[in-house]
Short mmCIF file of N, CA and C in Angstrom, two decimals:
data_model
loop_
_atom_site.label_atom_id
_atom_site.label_comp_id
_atom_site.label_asym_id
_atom_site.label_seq_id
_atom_site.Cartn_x
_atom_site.Cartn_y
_atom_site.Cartn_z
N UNK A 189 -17.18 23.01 -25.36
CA UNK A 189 -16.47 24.05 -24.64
C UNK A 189 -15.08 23.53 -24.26
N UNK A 190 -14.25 24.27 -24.83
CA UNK A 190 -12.45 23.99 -24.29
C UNK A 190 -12.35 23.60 -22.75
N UNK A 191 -12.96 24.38 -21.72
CA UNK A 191 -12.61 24.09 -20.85
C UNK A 191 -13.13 22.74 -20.02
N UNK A 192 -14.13 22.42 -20.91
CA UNK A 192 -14.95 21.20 -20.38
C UNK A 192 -14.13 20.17 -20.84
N UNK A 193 -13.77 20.24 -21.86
CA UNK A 193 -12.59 19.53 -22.25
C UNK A 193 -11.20 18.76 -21.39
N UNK A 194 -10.51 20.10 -21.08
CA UNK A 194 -9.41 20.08 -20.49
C UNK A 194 -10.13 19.90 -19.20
N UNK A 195 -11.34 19.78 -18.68
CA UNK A 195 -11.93 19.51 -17.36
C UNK A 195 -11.38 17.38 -17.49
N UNK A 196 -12.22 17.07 -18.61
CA UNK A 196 -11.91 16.11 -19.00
C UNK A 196 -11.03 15.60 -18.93
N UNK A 197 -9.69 16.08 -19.58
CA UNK A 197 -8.43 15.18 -19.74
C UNK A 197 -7.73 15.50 -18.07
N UNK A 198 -7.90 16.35 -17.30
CA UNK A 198 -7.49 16.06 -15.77
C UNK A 198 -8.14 15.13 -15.50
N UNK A 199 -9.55 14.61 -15.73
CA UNK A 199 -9.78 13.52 -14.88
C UNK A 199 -9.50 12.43 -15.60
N UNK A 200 -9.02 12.76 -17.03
CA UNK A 200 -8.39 11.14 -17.36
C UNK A 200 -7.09 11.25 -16.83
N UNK A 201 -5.97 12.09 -16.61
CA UNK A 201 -5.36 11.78 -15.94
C UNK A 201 -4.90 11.52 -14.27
N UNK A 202 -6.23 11.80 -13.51
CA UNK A 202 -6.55 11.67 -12.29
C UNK A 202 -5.25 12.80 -11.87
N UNK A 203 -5.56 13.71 -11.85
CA UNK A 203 -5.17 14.88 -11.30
C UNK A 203 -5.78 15.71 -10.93
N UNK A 204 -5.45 16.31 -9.70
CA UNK A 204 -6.65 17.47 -8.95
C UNK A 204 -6.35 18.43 -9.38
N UNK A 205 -7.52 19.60 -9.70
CA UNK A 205 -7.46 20.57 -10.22
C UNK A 205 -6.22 21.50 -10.26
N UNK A 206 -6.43 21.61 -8.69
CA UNK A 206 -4.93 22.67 -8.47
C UNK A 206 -3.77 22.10 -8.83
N UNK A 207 -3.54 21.02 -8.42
CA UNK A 207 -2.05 20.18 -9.26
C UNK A 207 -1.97 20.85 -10.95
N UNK A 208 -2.66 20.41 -12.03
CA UNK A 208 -3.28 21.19 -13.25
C UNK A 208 -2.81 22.20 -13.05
N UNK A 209 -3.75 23.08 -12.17
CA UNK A 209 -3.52 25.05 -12.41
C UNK A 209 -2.15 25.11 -12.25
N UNK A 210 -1.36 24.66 -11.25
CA UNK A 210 0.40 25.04 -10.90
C UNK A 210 1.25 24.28 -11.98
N UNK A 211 0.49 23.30 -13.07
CA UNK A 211 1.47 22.68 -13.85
C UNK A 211 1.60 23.69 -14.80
N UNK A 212 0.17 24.59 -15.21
CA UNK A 212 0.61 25.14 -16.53
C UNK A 212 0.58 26.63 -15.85
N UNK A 213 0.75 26.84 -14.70
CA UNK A 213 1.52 28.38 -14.27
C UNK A 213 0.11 29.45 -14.39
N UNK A 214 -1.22 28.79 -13.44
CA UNK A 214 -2.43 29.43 -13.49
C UNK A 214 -2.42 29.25 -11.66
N UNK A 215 -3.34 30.58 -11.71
CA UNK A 215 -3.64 31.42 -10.10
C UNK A 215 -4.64 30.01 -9.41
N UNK A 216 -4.28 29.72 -8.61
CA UNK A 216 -5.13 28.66 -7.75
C UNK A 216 -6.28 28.98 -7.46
N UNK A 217 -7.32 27.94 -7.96
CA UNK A 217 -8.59 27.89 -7.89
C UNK A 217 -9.23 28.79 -9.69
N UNK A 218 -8.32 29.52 -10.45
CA UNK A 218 -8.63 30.06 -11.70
C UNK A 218 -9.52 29.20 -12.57
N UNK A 219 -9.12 28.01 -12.50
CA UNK A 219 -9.25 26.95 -13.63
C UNK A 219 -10.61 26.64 -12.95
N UNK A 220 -11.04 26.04 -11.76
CA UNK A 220 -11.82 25.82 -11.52
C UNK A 220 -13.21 26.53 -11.61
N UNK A 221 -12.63 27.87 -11.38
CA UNK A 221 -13.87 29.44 -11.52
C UNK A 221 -14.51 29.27 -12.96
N UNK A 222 -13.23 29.39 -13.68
CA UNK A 222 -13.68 29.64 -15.24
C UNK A 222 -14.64 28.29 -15.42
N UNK A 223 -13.89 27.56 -15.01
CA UNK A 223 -15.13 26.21 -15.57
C UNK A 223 -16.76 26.42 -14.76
N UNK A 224 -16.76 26.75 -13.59
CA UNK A 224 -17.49 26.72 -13.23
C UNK A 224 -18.86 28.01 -13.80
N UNK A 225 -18.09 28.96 -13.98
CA UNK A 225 -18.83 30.43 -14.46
C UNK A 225 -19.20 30.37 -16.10
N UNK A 226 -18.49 28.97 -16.45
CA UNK A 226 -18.44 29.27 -18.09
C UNK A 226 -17.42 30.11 -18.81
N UNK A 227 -16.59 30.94 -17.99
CA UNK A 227 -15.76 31.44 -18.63
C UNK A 227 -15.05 30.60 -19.94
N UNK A 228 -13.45 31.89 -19.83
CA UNK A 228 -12.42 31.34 -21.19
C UNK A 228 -11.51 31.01 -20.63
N UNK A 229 -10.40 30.34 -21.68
CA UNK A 229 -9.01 30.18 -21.53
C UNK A 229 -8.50 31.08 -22.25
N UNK A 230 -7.25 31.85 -22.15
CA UNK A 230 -6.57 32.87 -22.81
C UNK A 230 -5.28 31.65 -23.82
N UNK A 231 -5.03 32.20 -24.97
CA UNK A 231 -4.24 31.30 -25.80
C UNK A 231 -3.11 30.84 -24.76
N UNK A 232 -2.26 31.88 -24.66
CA UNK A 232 -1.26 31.47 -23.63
C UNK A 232 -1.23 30.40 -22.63
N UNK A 233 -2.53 30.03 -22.33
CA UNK A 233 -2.61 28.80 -21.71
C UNK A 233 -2.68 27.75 -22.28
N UNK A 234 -3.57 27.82 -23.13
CA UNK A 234 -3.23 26.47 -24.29
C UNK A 234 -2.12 26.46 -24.77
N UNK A 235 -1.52 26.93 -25.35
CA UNK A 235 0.09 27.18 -25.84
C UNK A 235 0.31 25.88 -24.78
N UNK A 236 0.65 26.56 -23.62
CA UNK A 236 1.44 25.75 -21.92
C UNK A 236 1.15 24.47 -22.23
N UNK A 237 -0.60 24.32 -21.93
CA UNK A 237 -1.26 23.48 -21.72
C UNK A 237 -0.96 22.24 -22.87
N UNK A 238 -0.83 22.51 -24.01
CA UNK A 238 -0.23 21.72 -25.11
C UNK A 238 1.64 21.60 -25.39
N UNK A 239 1.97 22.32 -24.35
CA UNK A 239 3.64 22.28 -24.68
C UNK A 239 3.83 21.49 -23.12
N UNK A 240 3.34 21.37 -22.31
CA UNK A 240 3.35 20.42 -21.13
C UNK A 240 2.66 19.07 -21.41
N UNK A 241 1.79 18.99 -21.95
CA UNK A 241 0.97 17.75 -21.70
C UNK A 241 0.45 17.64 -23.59
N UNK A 242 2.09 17.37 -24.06
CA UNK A 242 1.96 17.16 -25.33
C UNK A 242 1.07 16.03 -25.98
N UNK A 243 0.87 15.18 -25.26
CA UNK A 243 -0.13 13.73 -25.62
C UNK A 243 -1.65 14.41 -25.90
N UNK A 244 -2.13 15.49 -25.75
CA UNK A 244 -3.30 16.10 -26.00
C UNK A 244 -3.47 16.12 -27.38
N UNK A 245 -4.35 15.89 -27.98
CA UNK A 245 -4.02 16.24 -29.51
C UNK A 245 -5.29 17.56 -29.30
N UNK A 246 -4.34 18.52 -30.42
CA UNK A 246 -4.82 19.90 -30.44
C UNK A 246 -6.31 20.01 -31.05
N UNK A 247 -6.66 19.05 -32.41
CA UNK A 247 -7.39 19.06 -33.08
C UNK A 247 -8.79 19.18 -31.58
N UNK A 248 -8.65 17.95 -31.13
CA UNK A 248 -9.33 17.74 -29.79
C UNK A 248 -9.62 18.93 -28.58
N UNK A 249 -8.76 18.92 -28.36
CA UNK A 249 -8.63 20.49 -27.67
C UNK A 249 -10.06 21.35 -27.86
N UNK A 250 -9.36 21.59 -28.93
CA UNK A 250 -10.22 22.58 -29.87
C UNK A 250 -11.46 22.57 -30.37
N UNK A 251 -11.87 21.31 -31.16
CA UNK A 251 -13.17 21.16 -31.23
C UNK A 251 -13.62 20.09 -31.11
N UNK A 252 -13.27 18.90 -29.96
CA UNK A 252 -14.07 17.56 -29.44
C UNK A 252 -13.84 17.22 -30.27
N UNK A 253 -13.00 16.97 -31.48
CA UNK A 253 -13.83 16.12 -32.73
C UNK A 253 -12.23 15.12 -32.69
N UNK A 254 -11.96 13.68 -32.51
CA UNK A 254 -11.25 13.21 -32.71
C UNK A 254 -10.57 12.82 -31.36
N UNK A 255 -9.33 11.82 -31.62
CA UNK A 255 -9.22 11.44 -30.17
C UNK A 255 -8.59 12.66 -28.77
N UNK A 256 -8.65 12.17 -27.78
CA UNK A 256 -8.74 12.84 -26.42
C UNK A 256 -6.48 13.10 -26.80
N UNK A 257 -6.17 11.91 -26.92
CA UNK A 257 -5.11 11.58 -26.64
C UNK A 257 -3.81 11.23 -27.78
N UNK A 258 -2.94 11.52 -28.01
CA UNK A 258 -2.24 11.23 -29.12
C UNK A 258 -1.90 10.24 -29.26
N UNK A 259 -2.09 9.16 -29.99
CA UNK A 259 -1.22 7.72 -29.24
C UNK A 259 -1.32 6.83 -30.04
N UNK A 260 -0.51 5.53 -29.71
CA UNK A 260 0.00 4.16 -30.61
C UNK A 260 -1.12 3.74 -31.53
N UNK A 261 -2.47 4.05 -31.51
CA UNK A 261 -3.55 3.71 -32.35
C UNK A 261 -3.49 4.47 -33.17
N UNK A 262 -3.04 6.05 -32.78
CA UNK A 262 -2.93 6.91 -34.34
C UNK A 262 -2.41 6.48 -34.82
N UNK A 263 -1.17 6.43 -34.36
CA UNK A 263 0.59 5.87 -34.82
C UNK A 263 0.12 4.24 -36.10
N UNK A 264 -0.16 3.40 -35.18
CA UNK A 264 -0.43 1.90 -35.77
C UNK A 264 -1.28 2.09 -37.18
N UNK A 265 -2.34 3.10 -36.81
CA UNK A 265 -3.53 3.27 -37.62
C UNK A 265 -2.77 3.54 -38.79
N UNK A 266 -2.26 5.01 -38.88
CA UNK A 266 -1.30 5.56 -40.14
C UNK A 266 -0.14 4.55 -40.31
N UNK A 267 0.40 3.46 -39.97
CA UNK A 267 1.48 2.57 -40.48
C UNK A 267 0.79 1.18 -41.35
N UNK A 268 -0.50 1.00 -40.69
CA UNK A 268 -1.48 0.40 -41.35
C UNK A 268 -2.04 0.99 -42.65
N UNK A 269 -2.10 1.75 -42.48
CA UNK A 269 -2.70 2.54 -43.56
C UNK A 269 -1.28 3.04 -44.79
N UNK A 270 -0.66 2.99 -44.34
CA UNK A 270 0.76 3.03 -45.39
C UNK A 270 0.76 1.83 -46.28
N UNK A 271 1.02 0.86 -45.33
CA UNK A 271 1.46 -0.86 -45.87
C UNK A 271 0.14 -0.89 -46.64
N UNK A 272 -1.16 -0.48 -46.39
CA UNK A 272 -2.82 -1.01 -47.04
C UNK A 272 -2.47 0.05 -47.76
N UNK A 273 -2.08 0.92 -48.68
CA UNK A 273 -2.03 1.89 -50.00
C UNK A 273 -0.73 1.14 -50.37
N UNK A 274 0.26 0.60 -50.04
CA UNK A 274 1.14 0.42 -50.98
C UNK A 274 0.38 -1.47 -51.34
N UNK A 275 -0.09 -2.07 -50.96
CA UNK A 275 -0.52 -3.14 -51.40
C UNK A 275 -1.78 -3.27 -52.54
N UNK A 276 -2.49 -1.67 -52.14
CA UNK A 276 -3.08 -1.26 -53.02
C UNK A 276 -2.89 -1.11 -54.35
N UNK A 277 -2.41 -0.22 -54.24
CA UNK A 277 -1.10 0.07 -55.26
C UNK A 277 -0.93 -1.16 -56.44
N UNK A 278 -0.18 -1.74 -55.61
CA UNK A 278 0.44 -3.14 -56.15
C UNK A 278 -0.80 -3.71 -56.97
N UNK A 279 -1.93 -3.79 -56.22
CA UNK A 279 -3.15 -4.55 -57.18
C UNK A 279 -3.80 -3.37 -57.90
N UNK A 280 -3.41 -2.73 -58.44
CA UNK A 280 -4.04 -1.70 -59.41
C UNK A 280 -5.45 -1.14 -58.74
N UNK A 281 -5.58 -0.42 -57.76
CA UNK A 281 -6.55 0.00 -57.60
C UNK A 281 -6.38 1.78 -57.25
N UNK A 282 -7.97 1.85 -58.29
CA UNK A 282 -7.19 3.77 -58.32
C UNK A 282 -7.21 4.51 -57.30
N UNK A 283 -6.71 5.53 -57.30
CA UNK A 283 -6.62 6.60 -55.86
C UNK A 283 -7.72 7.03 -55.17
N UNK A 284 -8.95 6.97 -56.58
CA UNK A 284 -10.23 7.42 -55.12
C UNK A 284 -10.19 6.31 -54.25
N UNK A 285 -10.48 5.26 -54.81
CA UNK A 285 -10.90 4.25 -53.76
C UNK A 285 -9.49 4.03 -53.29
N UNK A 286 -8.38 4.28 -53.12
CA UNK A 286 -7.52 3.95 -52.15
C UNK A 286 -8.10 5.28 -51.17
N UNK A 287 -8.42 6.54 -51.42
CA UNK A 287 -8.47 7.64 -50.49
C UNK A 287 -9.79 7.51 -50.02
N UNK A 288 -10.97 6.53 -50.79
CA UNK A 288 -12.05 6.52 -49.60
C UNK A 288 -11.47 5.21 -48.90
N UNK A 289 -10.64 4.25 -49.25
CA UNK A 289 -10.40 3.40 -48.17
C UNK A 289 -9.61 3.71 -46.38
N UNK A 290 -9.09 4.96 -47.02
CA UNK A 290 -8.14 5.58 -45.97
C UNK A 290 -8.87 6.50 -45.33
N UNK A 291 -10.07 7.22 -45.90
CA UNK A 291 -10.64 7.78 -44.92
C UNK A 291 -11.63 7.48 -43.83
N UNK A 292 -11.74 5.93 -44.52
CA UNK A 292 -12.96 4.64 -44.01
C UNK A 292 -11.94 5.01 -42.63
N UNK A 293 -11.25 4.42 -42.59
CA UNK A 293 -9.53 3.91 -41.68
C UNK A 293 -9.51 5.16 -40.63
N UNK A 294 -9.29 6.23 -40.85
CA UNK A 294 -9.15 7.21 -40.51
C UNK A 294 -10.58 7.72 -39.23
N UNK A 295 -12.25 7.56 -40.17
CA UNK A 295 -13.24 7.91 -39.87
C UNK A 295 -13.17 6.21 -38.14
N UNK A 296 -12.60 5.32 -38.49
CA UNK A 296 -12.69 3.76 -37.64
C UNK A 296 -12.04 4.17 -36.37
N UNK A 297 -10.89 4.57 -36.55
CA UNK A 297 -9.42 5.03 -36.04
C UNK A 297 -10.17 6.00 -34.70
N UNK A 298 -10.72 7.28 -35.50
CA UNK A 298 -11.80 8.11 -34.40
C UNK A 298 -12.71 7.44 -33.33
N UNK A 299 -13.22 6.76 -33.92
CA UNK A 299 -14.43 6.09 -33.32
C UNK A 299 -14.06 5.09 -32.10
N UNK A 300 -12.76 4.45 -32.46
CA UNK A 300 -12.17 4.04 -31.54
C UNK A 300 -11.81 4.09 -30.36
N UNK A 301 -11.27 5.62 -30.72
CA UNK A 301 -10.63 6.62 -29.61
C UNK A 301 -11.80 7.02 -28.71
N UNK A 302 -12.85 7.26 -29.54
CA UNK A 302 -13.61 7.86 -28.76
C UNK A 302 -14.59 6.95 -27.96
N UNK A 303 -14.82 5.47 -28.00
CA UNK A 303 -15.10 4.43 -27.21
C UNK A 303 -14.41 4.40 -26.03
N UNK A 304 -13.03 4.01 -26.78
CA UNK A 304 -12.14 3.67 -25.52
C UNK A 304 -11.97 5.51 -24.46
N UNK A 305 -11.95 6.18 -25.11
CA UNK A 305 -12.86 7.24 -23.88
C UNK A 305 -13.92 7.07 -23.20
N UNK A 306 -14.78 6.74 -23.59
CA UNK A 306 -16.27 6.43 -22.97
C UNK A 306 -16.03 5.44 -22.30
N UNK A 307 -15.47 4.14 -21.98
CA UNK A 307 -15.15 3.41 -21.56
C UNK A 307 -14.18 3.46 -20.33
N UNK A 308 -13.13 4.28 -20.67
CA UNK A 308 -12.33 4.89 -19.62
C UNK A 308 -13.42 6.03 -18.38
N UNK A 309 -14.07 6.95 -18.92
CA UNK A 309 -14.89 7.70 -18.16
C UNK A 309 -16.14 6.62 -17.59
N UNK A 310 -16.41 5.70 -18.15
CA UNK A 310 -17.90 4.38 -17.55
C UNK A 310 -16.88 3.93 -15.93
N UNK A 311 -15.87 3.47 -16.01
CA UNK A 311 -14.79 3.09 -15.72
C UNK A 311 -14.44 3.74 -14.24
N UNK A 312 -14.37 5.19 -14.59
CA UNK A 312 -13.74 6.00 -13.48
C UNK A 312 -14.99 6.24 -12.36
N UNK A 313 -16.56 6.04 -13.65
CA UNK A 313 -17.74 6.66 -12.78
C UNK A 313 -18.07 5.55 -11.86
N UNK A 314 -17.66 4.30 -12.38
CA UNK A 314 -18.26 2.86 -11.50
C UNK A 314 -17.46 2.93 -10.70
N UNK A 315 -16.13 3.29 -10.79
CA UNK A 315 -15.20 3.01 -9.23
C UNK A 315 -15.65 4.20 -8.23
N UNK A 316 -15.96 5.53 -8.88
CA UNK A 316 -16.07 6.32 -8.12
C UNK A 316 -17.40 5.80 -7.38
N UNK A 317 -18.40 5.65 -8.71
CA UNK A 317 -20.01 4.83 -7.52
C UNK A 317 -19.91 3.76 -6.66
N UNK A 318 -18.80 2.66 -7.18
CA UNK A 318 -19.04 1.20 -5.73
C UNK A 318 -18.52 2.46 -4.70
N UNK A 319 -17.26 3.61 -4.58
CA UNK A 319 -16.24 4.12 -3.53
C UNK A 319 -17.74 4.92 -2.83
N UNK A 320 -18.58 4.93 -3.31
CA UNK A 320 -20.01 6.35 -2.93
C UNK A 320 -20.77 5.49 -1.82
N UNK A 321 -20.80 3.92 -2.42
CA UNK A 321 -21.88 3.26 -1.61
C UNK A 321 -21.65 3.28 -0.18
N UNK A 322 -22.63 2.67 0.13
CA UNK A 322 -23.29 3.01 1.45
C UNK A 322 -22.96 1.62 2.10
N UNK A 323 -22.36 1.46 2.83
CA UNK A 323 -22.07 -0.21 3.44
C UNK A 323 -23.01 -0.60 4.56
N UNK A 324 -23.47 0.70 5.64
CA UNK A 324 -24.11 0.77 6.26
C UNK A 324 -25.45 -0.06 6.08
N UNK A 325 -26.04 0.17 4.74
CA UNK A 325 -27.68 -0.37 4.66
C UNK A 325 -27.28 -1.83 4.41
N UNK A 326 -26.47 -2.84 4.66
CA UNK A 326 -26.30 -4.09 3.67
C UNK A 326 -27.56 -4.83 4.83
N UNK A 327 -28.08 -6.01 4.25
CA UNK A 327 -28.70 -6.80 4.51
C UNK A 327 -28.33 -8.05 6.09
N UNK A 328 -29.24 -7.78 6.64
CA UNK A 328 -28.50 -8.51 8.03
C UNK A 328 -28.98 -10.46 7.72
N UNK A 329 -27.39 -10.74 7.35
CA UNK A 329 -28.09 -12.30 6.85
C UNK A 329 -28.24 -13.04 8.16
N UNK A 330 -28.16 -12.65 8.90
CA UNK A 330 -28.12 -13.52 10.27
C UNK A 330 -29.32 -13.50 11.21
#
């Protein structure tokens, strides 16, 4: 679901909801309803929502599939992947297997992204759980 999504990338960017709703020019508390009811997003918001907070990659957006975030690992990945087909190249090797090597690259590249998400969200849930505990019950060493 889109909006579970974009629920998502506010809390990777640690932003409160309403901050969000007034960035991309939505009625306070909207964003929160729809998520909560299951509702939609109307295009016009994604439009915003992707012309403000361009680091989103759309593919993502849209259907979970690929990274959260646009960034130097795509970037590195595809410059890697340039220099590894032209070296290819160079040693005579034919285009399928240069194009299943690149989609190996490509399929790695994802998987990546999507760790270092899981990792970022493990991350936010442990600080938020030590911030939950209870200091009160600790053990009386004395």
């Amino acid at each position: 679901m889109i909006l579970k999504r974009i629920k998502q990338f506010i809390d990777y960017k640690g932003m409160a909801i309403a901050a969000f709703e007034r960035s991309i020019g939505m009625a306070n508390a909207s964003f929160g309803k729809s998520l909560k009811n299951g509702g939609a997003i109307g295009s016009d918001k994604l439009e915003k929502i992707l012309s403000i907070y361009p680091e989103i990659s759309p593919i993502w957006l849209m259907t979970g599939k690929g990274n959260m975030i646009i960034g130097e690992n795509e970037e590195a990945t595809k410059q890697q992947a340039i220099i590894a087909n032209e070296n290819l190249v160079k040693q005579g090797a034919t285009p399928e297997l240069i194009t299943e090597l690149l989609n190996r690259i490509t399929e790695q590249a994802a998987e990546i992204g999507r760790l270092q998400e899981q990792i970022h969200q493990m991350q936010n849930r442990l600080g938020k759980d030590a911030s939950d505990a209870n200091t009160f019950d600790t053990a009386n060493a004395g």
